[in-house]
Short mmCIF file of C-alpha atoms in Angstrom, two decimals:
data_model
loop_
_atom_site.label_atom_id
_atom_site.label_comp_id
_atom_site.label_asym_id
_atom_site.label_seq_id
_atom_site.Cartn_x
_atom_site.Cartn_y
_atom_site.Cartn_z
CA MET E 1 97.03 12.83 43.47
CA LEU E 2 93.24 13.79 44.01
CA VAL E 3 92.79 14.22 47.71
CA SER E 4 88.98 12.68 47.18
CA ALA E 5 91.04 9.55 46.27
CA ALA E 6 93.18 9.32 48.99
CA ARG E 7 93.22 9.68 53.08
CA MET E 8 96.42 11.13 54.37
CA HIS E 9 98.23 10.04 57.74
CA LEU E 10 100.30 12.89 59.75
CA GLU E 11 103.29 11.31 61.23
CA GLY E 12 103.37 10.34 64.61
CA ASP E 13 99.58 10.88 64.79
CA ARG E 14 97.81 6.98 65.88
CA ARG E 15 94.59 7.43 65.18
CA ASP E 16 92.70 6.23 62.09
CA PRO E 17 92.34 8.35 59.34
CA ALA E 18 89.04 10.08 58.52
CA TRP E 19 87.09 11.50 55.84
CA TRP E 20 85.26 13.83 58.48
CA GLY E 21 84.93 14.04 62.05
CA THR E 22 87.38 15.48 64.81
CA PRO E 23 90.72 13.81 63.47
CA HIS E 24 89.81 15.11 59.85
CA VAL E 25 89.23 18.67 61.06
CA GLU E 26 92.51 19.01 63.17
CA LEU E 27 94.72 17.35 60.31
CA MET E 28 92.99 20.05 57.51
CA GLY E 29 93.58 22.66 60.32
CA ARG E 30 97.15 21.58 60.67
CA MET E 31 97.78 21.42 56.89
CA ARG E 32 95.75 24.79 56.02
CA ARG E 33 97.75 27.11 53.54
CA ARG E 34 100.91 24.95 54.06
CA MET E 35 100.56 21.76 51.98
CA ILE E 36 102.59 20.85 49.04
CA VAL E 37 101.61 18.06 46.88
CA ILE E 38 104.32 16.53 44.19
CA ALA E 39 103.09 14.36 41.88
CA ALA E 40 105.17 12.21 39.27
CA PHE E 41 104.16 11.89 36.21
CA GLY E 42 106.33 9.20 34.24
CA LEU E 43 106.44 7.78 31.04
CA THR E 44 106.23 4.16 31.76
CA PRO E 45 106.59 1.27 28.90
CA PRO E 46 103.64 0.25 28.21
CA GLY E 47 101.81 -2.57 30.05
CA ALA E 48 98.57 -1.84 30.84
CA ALA E 49 95.47 -3.90 29.46
CA LEU E 50 91.88 -3.04 29.01
CA GLU E 51 89.73 -6.65 28.96
CA LEU E 52 85.89 -7.48 29.16
CA SER E 53 84.56 -9.88 31.83
CA ASP E 54 82.13 -12.27 31.21
CA ALA E 55 79.46 -9.77 31.82
CA GLY E 56 80.94 -7.63 29.42
CA ASP E 57 82.20 -4.80 32.12
CA ALA E 58 85.41 -3.49 30.79
CA ARG E 59 88.35 -3.73 33.36
CA VAL E 60 91.67 -2.01 33.47
CA SER E 61 94.33 -3.53 34.53
CA LEU E 62 98.55 -3.11 35.16
CA PRO E 63 100.52 -5.92 35.96
CA LEU E 64 103.01 -4.82 38.49
CA SER E 65 106.78 -5.73 36.86
CA SER E 66 110.01 -5.74 38.47
CA GLY E 67 110.86 -2.94 36.36
CA LEU E 68 107.61 -0.83 37.18
CA GLU E 69 108.13 -1.85 41.07
CA ARG E 70 111.85 -0.38 40.62
CA TYR E 71 110.53 2.74 39.12
CA HIS E 72 107.98 3.67 41.55
CA GLY E 73 110.27 3.10 44.53
CA GLU E 74 113.24 5.20 42.81
CA THR E 75 110.29 8.13 42.04
CA GLN E 76 108.80 8.11 45.56
CA ARG E 77 112.05 8.36 47.09
CA LEU E 78 112.88 11.14 44.83
CA LEU E 79 110.02 13.00 45.28
CA GLU E 80 110.29 12.66 49.12
CA SER E 81 114.10 14.02 49.35
CA ILE E 82 112.70 17.15 47.69
CA LEU E 83 110.16 17.80 49.94
CA VAL E 84 112.49 16.77 53.03
CA ARG E 85 115.46 18.24 51.74
CA ASN E 86 112.84 22.12 51.63
CA GLY E 87 111.86 21.37 55.41
CA CYS E 88 108.72 19.66 54.30
CA ARG E 89 107.21 17.37 56.90
CA LEU E 90 106.16 13.86 54.96
CA VAL E 91 102.18 13.16 54.96
CA ARG E 92 101.46 9.46 54.12
CA THR E 93 98.24 9.02 51.87
CA ASP E 94 96.57 5.91 51.11
CA PHE E 95 94.95 5.44 47.78
CA LEU E 96 91.57 3.95 48.21
CA ASP E 97 89.30 1.77 45.88
CA LYS E 98 85.53 2.22 44.83
CA SER E 99 84.65 0.63 48.43
CA LEU E 100 86.76 3.28 50.17
CA ALA E 101 89.20 0.34 51.58
CA PRO E 102 92.83 1.22 51.35
CA GLU E 103 94.68 0.02 47.69
CA GLU E 104 97.15 -2.35 48.73
CA GLY E 105 100.99 -1.97 47.65
CA VAL E 106 101.90 0.25 44.68
CA HIS E 107 99.00 1.71 43.27
CA PHE E 108 99.22 3.70 39.48
CA SER E 109 96.31 6.13 38.67
CA THR E 110 95.70 8.01 35.38
CA ALA E 111 93.55 10.97 34.50
CA HIS E 112 94.53 10.13 31.10
CA GLN E 113 93.83 6.93 29.70
CA VAL E 114 95.60 6.11 25.92
CA GLY E 115 96.20 3.08 24.41
CA SER E 116 92.91 0.70 24.14
CA CYS E 117 93.50 0.72 20.36
CA ARG E 118 97.31 0.76 20.52
CA MET E 119 99.57 2.22 17.76
CA ALA E 120 102.39 -0.24 16.95
CA ASP E 121 104.33 -1.95 14.04
CA ALA E 122 102.52 -5.26 13.76
CA PRO E 123 98.76 -6.76 14.72
CA SER E 124 100.91 -8.66 17.75
CA ALA E 125 101.95 -5.41 19.25
CA GLY E 126 98.68 -3.17 18.79
CA VAL E 127 95.36 -2.71 16.68
CA VAL E 128 96.46 0.18 14.64
CA ASN E 129 99.28 1.04 11.98
CA ALA E 130 101.44 4.05 12.43
CA HIS E 131 98.91 5.79 10.04
CA GLY E 132 96.04 5.10 12.33
CA GLU E 133 94.69 2.29 10.37
CA VAL E 134 93.52 -0.79 11.55
CA PHE E 135 95.42 -3.79 11.01
CA GLY E 136 93.10 -6.52 9.07
CA CYS E 137 90.49 -3.31 8.22
CA PRO E 138 91.16 -1.11 5.58
CA GLY E 139 89.73 2.16 5.62
CA LEU E 140 88.77 1.62 9.22
CA TYR E 141 90.92 4.49 11.29
CA VAL E 142 91.62 5.32 14.91
CA SER E 143 92.57 8.88 15.58
CA ASP E 144 91.56 10.00 19.18
CA GLY E 145 93.80 8.86 22.33
CA ALA E 146 92.99 5.18 22.07
CA CYS E 147 95.64 4.68 19.48
CA ILE E 148 98.21 6.53 21.43
CA PRO E 149 100.87 3.69 22.49
CA SER E 150 101.88 4.92 26.07
CA SER E 151 101.32 7.41 28.88
CA LEU E 152 101.81 11.17 27.42
CA ALA E 153 102.28 12.47 30.76
CA VAL E 154 101.33 16.24 30.24
CA ASN E 155 99.28 18.16 27.57
CA THR E 156 97.94 15.30 26.35
CA SER E 157 94.84 17.01 24.66
CA LEU E 158 97.94 18.70 22.12
CA THR E 159 99.62 15.77 21.80
CA ILE E 160 96.37 13.50 20.74
CA LEU E 161 94.90 16.58 18.53
CA ALA E 162 98.25 16.81 16.57
CA ASN E 163 98.01 12.94 16.09
CA ALA E 164 94.39 13.18 14.87
CA GLU E 165 95.21 15.57 12.78
CA ARG E 166 98.58 13.82 11.30
CA ILE E 167 96.15 10.67 10.71
CA ALA E 168 93.49 12.55 9.23
CA ALA E 169 96.21 14.78 6.59
CA GLY E 170 97.26 10.82 6.15
CA ILE E 171 93.59 9.98 5.08
CA LEU E 172 93.07 12.68 2.52
CA ASP E 173 96.52 12.09 1.01
CA ARG E 174 95.67 8.77 0.41
CA TYR E 175 92.30 9.57 -0.84
CA ARG E 176 93.82 12.24 -3.36
CA LEU E 177 95.88 9.52 -4.54
CA GLN E 178 93.17 6.92 -5.19
CA GLN E 179 90.89 9.96 -6.90
CA GLY E 180 94.05 10.61 -9.06
CA ALA E 181 94.62 7.15 -9.82
CA ALA E 182 91.10 6.53 -10.78
CA ALA E 183 91.13 9.32 -13.33
#
């Protein structure tokens, strides 16, 4: 959670949260040196979509399924129980959209967007095969985070790099085989 994308509410404080001013200064003074933030990194099933608007702008969406909503509730209860069992006081946060209005309902965020050219077993489920080759476009490969089919949680750069190296090695092997067959 980035504090820059959230507003905090202290239990029992009836004032509207603020980014600045007396309520914010007092909250930061009370939380100074004592705040613990727990974030959950989950391996949720792929469900997000990257779409283009009529104006050509990219838009990422994640429809909220009952399974995803259940996952969110269970995760939130688990994290809150860890804090409460250890004597912490819960501070509720509102996640804010680009206009600084609170997000309604369940909110998911990511710093590691992946899967816009998802790796899959068939064209109906993704864009590239297990070798990183685009379905229906022989010789065109995707090897960055776009071909990763689902959230990686942590150490994304290492996983993406390892997969890119695997795809590159496969391209070289296929090229060598083609060169050997031509000789």
